[in-house]
mmCIF file of C-alpha atoms and ligand atoms in Angstrom:
data_model
loop_
_atom_site.group_PDB
_atom_site.id
_atom_site.type_symbol
_atom_site.label_atom_id
_atom_site.label_comp_id
_atom_site.label_asym_id
_atom_site.label_seq_id
_atom_site.Cartn_x
_atom_site.Cartn_y
_atom_site.Cartn_z
ATOM 1 C CA MET P 9 -4.066 -0.185 -31.341
ATOM 2 C CA ASP P 10 -5.814 -0.578 -28.030
ATOM 3 C CA ALA P 11 -6.677 2.846 -26.612
ATOM 4 C CA THR P 12 -5.114 2.181 -23.230
ATOM 5 C CA PHE P 13 -1.931 0.900 -24.829
ATOM 6 C CA HIS P 14 -1.740 4.014 -27.001
ATOM 7 C CA LYS P 15 -2.182 6.189 -23.910
ATOM 8 C CA MET P 16 0.579 4.239 -22.184
ATOM 9 C CA LEU P 17 3.048 4.940 -24.976
ATOM 10 C CA GLN P 18 2.204 8.635 -24.859
ATOM 11 C CA GLY P 19 2.638 8.536 -21.105
ATOM 12 C CA TYR P 20 5.999 6.841 -21.497
ATOM 13 C CA ARG P 21 7.163 9.641 -23.816
ATOM 14 C CA GLY P 22 5.939 12.207 -21.312
ATOM 15 C CA PHE P 23 7.691 10.421 -18.457
ATOM 16 C CA ARG P 24 11.013 10.431 -20.292
ATOM 17 C CA GLU P 25 10.593 14.090 -21.189
ATOM 18 C CA LYS P 26 9.883 15.022 -17.582
ATOM 19 C CA TYR P 27 12.259 12.787 -15.656
ATOM 20 C CA VAL P 28 15.026 11.632 -17.979
ATOM 21 C CA ARG P 29 15.720 14.600 -20.236
ATOM 22 C CA CYS P 30 19.296 15.955 -20.465
ATOM 23 C CA GLU P 31 19.753 19.699 -19.951
ATOM 24 C CA GLU P 32 22.311 20.991 -22.498
ATOM 25 C CA GLY P 33 24.240 17.764 -22.524
ATOM 26 C CA VAL P 34 24.409 17.579 -18.718
ATOM 27 C CA ASP P 35 22.381 14.740 -17.293
ATOM 28 C CA SER P 36 20.983 16.167 -14.097
ATOM 29 C CA SER P 37 17.626 14.475 -14.451
ATOM 30 C CA LEU P 38 15.861 12.919 -11.498
ATOM 31 C CA MET P 39 16.244 9.421 -12.917
ATOM 32 C CA HIS P 40 19.964 9.965 -13.473
ATOM 33 C CA ARG P 41 20.391 11.097 -9.880
ATOM 34 C CA LEU P 42 18.377 8.140 -8.615
ATOM 35 C CA ALA P 43 20.511 5.788 -10.694
ATOM 36 C CA VAL P 44 23.726 7.263 -9.294
ATOM 37 C CA ASP P 45 22.619 7.682 -5.683
ATOM 38 C CA GLY P 46 20.273 4.706 -5.476
ATOM 39 C CA GLN P 47 16.845 4.741 -3.930
ATOM 40 C CA SER P 48 16.292 6.061 -0.429
ATOM 41 C CA PRO P 49 12.536 6.384 0.056
ATOM 42 C CA GLU P 50 11.359 7.373 3.526
ATOM 43 C CA VAL P 51 7.899 5.970 3.032
ATOM 44 C CA MET P 52 6.677 2.495 2.284
ATOM 45 C CA VAL P 53 3.112 1.872 1.168
ATOM 46 C CA VAL P 54 1.216 -1.395 1.155
ATOM 47 C CA ALA P 55 -1.667 -0.906 -1.260
ATOM 48 C CA CYS P 56 -4.234 -2.972 -3.098
ATOM 49 C CA SER P 57 -3.713 -4.101 -6.686
ATOM 50 C CA ASP P 58 -6.966 -2.350 -7.579
ATOM 51 C CA ALA P 59 -6.444 -0.241 -10.723
ATOM 52 C CA ARG P 60 -8.094 2.754 -9.058
ATOM 53 C CA VAL P 61 -5.758 2.879 -6.071
ATOM 54 C CA ASP P 62 -2.275 3.814 -7.221
ATOM 55 C CA PRO P 63 -0.488 5.360 -4.230
ATOM 56 C CA ALA P 64 2.051 7.316 -6.293
ATOM 57 C CA LEU P 65 -0.739 8.871 -8.331
ATOM 58 C CA ILE P 66 -3.077 9.579 -5.413
ATOM 59 C CA LEU P 67 -0.263 11.165 -3.409
ATOM 60 C CA GLN P 68 1.317 12.834 -6.450
ATOM 61 C CA CYS P 69 4.739 11.420 -5.667
ATOM 62 C CA GLU P 70 7.781 11.289 -7.887
ATOM 63 C CA PRO P 71 10.078 8.386 -8.737
ATOM 64 C CA GLY P 72 12.113 7.471 -5.679
ATOM 65 C CA ASP P 73 9.584 8.803 -3.147
ATOM 66 C CA LEU P 74 7.681 5.646 -2.279
ATOM 67 C CA PHE P 75 8.624 2.012 -1.805
ATOM 68 C CA VAL P 76 5.449 0.198 -2.721
ATOM 69 C CA VAL P 77 4.118 -3.318 -2.485
ATOM 70 C CA ARG P 78 0.681 -4.022 -3.875
ATOM 71 C CA ASN P 79 -1.348 -7.157 -3.365
ATOM 72 C CA VAL P 80 -4.968 -8.244 -3.304
ATOM 73 C CA ALA P 81 -6.726 -6.231 -0.567
ATOM 74 C CA ASN P 82 -3.505 -4.653 0.770
ATOM 75 C CA LEU P 83 -3.077 -7.358 3.397
ATOM 76 C CA ILE P 84 -0.048 -7.970 5.552
ATOM 77 C CA PRO P 85 0.309 -11.581 6.640
ATOM 78 C CA PRO P 86 1.738 -12.550 10.024
ATOM 79 C CA ASN P 87 5.391 -13.437 10.400
ATOM 80 C CA GLU P 88 5.659 -17.036 9.172
ATOM 81 C CA PRO P 89 9.331 -17.918 9.014
ATOM 82 C CA ASP P 90 8.931 -21.040 6.917
ATOM 83 C CA ALA P 91 10.066 -22.062 3.457
ATOM 84 C CA SER P 92 7.013 -20.743 1.622
ATOM 85 C CA HIS P 93 7.257 -17.867 -0.818
ATOM 86 C CA HIS P 94 6.205 -14.781 1.132
ATOM 87 C CA GLY P 95 6.248 -11.913 -1.371
ATOM 88 C CA THR P 96 4.710 -9.252 0.834
ATOM 89 C CA SER P 97 6.868 -10.201 3.811
ATOM 90 C CA ALA P 98 9.975 -10.039 1.600
ATOM 91 C CA ALA P 99 9.025 -6.539 0.454
ATOM 92 C CA LEU P 100 8.413 -5.493 4.064
ATOM 93 C CA GLU P 101 11.773 -6.861 5.092
ATOM 94 C CA PHE P 102 13.556 -4.992 2.322
ATOM 95 C CA GLY P 103 11.701 -1.735 2.955
ATOM 96 C CA VAL P 104 12.136 -1.806 6.720
ATOM 97 C CA CYS P 105 15.522 -3.480 7.205
ATOM 98 C CA ASN P 106 17.424 -2.437 4.072
ATOM 99 C CA LEU P 107 15.900 0.878 3.071
ATOM 100 C CA ASN P 108 15.094 1.868 6.653
ATOM 101 C CA VAL P 109 11.842 3.582 5.761
ATOM 102 C CA LYS P 110 10.487 5.812 8.511
ATOM 103 C CA HIS P 111 6.822 5.450 7.659
ATOM 104 C CA LEU P 112 4.787 2.437 6.715
ATOM 105 C CA ILE P 113 1.366 3.226 5.327
ATOM 106 C CA ILE P 114 -1.197 0.492 4.841
ATOM 107 C CA LEU P 115 -3.639 1.906 2.322
ATOM 108 C CA GLY P 116 -7.071 0.333 2.254
ATOM 109 C CA HIS P 117 -9.901 1.466 0.018
ATOM 110 C CA SER P 118 -13.639 1.357 -0.638
ATOM 111 C CA GLN P 119 -15.235 -1.146 -3.033
ATOM 112 C CA CYS P 120 -12.380 -3.616 -2.554
ATOM 113 C CA GLY P 121 -12.871 -6.713 -4.700
ATOM 114 C CA GLY P 122 -10.827 -8.807 -2.273
ATOM 115 C CA MET P 123 -13.145 -7.916 0.611
ATOM 116 C CA ASP P 124 -16.129 -8.582 -1.601
ATOM 117 C CA ALA P 125 -14.690 -11.999 -2.429
ATOM 118 C CA LEU P 126 -14.407 -12.790 1.264
ATOM 119 C CA LEU P 127 -18.031 -11.802 1.869
ATOM 120 C CA ASN P 128 -19.329 -13.636 -1.195
ATOM 121 C CA ARG P 129 -17.196 -16.737 -1.360
ATOM 122 C CA SER P 130 -19.875 -18.652 -3.210
ATOM 123 C CA GLU P 131 -19.313 -16.388 -6.224
ATOM 124 C CA LEU P 132 -15.680 -17.392 -6.500
ATOM 125 C CA LYS P 133 -14.888 -20.008 -9.093
ATOM 126 C CA GLN P 134 -11.504 -21.698 -9.165
ATOM 127 C CA ASN P 135 -9.997 -18.859 -7.136
ATOM 128 C CA ASP P 136 -8.004 -20.938 -4.720
ATOM 129 C CA PHE P 137 -5.258 -18.362 -4.325
ATOM 130 C CA ILE P 138 -7.664 -15.528 -3.570
ATOM 131 C CA THR P 139 -9.701 -17.629 -1.142
ATOM 132 C CA ASN P 140 -6.604 -18.688 0.735
ATOM 133 C CA TRP P 141 -5.099 -15.180 0.712
ATOM 134 C CA MET P 142 -8.296 -13.573 1.993
ATOM 135 C CA SER P 143 -8.517 -16.128 4.806
ATOM 136 C CA LEU P 144 -5.933 -13.905 6.518
ATOM 137 C CA ILE P 145 -8.937 -11.877 7.619
ATOM 138 C CA ASP P 146 -11.059 -13.291 10.380
ATOM 139 C CA ASN P 147 -14.668 -12.535 9.549
ATOM 140 C CA GLU P 148 -16.087 -15.385 11.554
ATOM 141 C CA THR P 149 -15.446 -14.452 15.174
ATOM 142 C CA ASP P 150 -17.456 -11.235 14.876
ATOM 143 C CA PRO P 151 -18.736 -11.240 11.281
ATOM 144 C CA VAL P 152 -19.691 -8.108 9.369
ATOM 145 C CA GLU P 153 -21.537 -7.849 6.057
ATOM 146 C CA ASP P 154 -20.350 -4.434 4.984
ATOM 147 C CA VAL P 155 -17.382 -4.294 2.591
ATOM 148 C CA GLU P 156 -16.078 -0.960 3.895
ATOM 149 C CA ILE P 157 -16.299 -1.961 7.550
ATOM 150 C CA LEU P 158 -14.507 -5.182 6.714
ATOM 151 C CA ALA P 159 -11.796 -3.281 4.782
ATOM 152 C CA LYS P 160 -11.198 -0.982 7.746
ATOM 153 C CA ARG P 161 -11.124 -3.889 10.157
ATOM 154 C CA ALA P 162 -8.624 -5.620 7.876
ATOM 155 C CA LEU P 163 -6.312 -2.620 8.204
ATOM 156 C CA LEU P 164 -6.195 -3.142 11.949
ATOM 157 C CA SER P 165 -5.598 -6.837 11.438
ATOM 158 C CA SER P 166 -2.697 -6.072 9.102
ATOM 159 C CA TYR P 167 -1.332 -3.682 11.705
ATOM 160 C CA GLU P 168 -1.399 -6.430 14.324
ATOM 161 C CA ASN P 169 0.305 -8.768 11.863
ATOM 162 C CA CYS P 170 2.994 -6.147 11.227
ATOM 163 C CA LEU P 171 3.948 -6.281 14.872
ATOM 164 C CA THR P 172 4.596 -10.020 14.659
ATOM 165 C CA PHE P 173 7.748 -9.233 12.659
ATOM 166 C CA PRO P 174 10.419 -8.630 15.313
ATOM 167 C CA TRP P 175 12.300 -6.055 13.207
ATOM 168 C CA ILE P 176 9.107 -4.017 12.798
ATOM 169 C CA ARG P 177 8.062 -4.348 16.426
ATOM 170 C CA GLU P 178 11.484 -3.185 17.578
ATOM 171 C CA ARG P 179 11.559 -0.146 15.289
ATOM 172 C CA VAL P 180 8.037 0.888 16.263
ATOM 173 C CA ARG P 181 8.949 0.616 19.941
ATOM 174 C CA GLU P 182 12.033 2.759 19.379
ATOM 175 C CA ASN P 183 10.037 5.325 17.372
ATOM 176 C CA LYS P 184 12.139 4.659 14.300
ATOM 177 C CA LEU P 185 9.135 3.493 12.324
ATOM 178 C CA LYS P 186 5.602 4.854 12.306
ATOM 179 C CA ILE P 187 2.751 2.765 10.952
ATOM 180 C CA ASP P 188 -0.276 4.544 9.519
ATOM 181 C CA LEU P 189 -3.579 3.018 8.474
ATOM 182 C CA TRP P 190 -5.240 4.968 5.693
ATOM 183 C CA PHE P 191 -8.523 4.386 3.935
ATOM 184 C CA PHE P 192 -9.118 5.773 0.446
ATOM 185 C CA GLU P 193 -12.687 6.473 -0.634
ATOM 186 C CA ILE P 194 -12.728 5.946 -4.394
ATOM 187 C CA LYS P 195 -15.799 8.039 -5.148
ATOM 188 C CA THR P 196 -14.660 11.187 -3.346
ATOM 189 C CA GLY P 197 -10.902 10.662 -3.500
ATOM 190 C CA GLU P 198 -10.711 11.338 0.242
ATOM 191 C CA ILE P 199 -8.323 9.621 2.600
ATOM 192 C CA SER P 200 -9.098 9.058 6.249
ATOM 193 C CA ALA P 201 -6.433 7.989 8.714
ATOM 194 C CA TYR P 202 -6.937 5.768 11.723
ATOM 195 C CA SER P 203 -6.436 7.502 15.026
ATOM 196 C CA PHE P 204 -5.118 5.024 17.577
ATOM 197 C CA LYS P 205 -5.947 7.600 20.241
ATOM 198 C CA HIS P 206 -9.605 7.942 19.252
ATOM 199 C CA ASN P 207 -10.088 4.449 17.796
ATOM 200 C CA GLN P 208 -11.624 5.794 14.616
ATOM 201 C CA PHE P 209 -10.829 6.973 11.119
ATOM 202 C CA GLN P 210 -10.506 10.716 10.724
ATOM 203 C CA SER P 211 -9.956 12.962 7.733
ATOM 204 C CA LEU P 212 -6.272 12.928 6.776
ATOM 205 C CA VAL P 213 -6.217 16.633 5.967
ATOM 206 C CA ASP P 214 -8.606 19.475 6.458
ATOM 207 C CA ASP P 215 -9.749 20.576 3.000
ATOM 208 C CA ASN P 216 -9.071 24.144 4.077
ATOM 209 C CA ASP P 217 -5.405 23.378 4.677
HETATM 210 ZN ZN1 ZN N 304 -8.806 -3.750 -3.087
#
């Protein structure tokens, strides 16, 4: 059996032991409670599909804590109320309007393949979906060559796009929703958060905390 698949099955057993187990015939497990009460996460995360950037794992969250949508390069498109199939916008709508999350975190990361694809379009072969998706980022008006700089700039672009959704704009204005832009450095595991006050990314937590 494939090693990763074997690890997955072991993980699945561990998950059930930790979150689904009955205590002396009484089912008070977290999953049981979540099934009865439903989900009510306070935080939504938009993250990249990259296998190294799993928000629940990085933030050590439990089932029910995070409402997550992952896509190539953690991009948020602008509000386009047409008949196309907008998966990320649908997830945003559900998280913000139905679940009423209080925080929306857009989680970018280093070494993003999506950003790399945008910078090296000539290397793409038959990747029409990726090319079109990555065209959400404008790297022509003031082009950069650096993947990390582009990834951070894309976070700001996604933030601007967020505000084109009236139900997000309204909640942000009323302080019912806070949007955070985070950048995860794969090599060091560090997260920096964008400070709108200082116009720069700063360490999310002091390591001495
Ligand atoms: Zn990525």
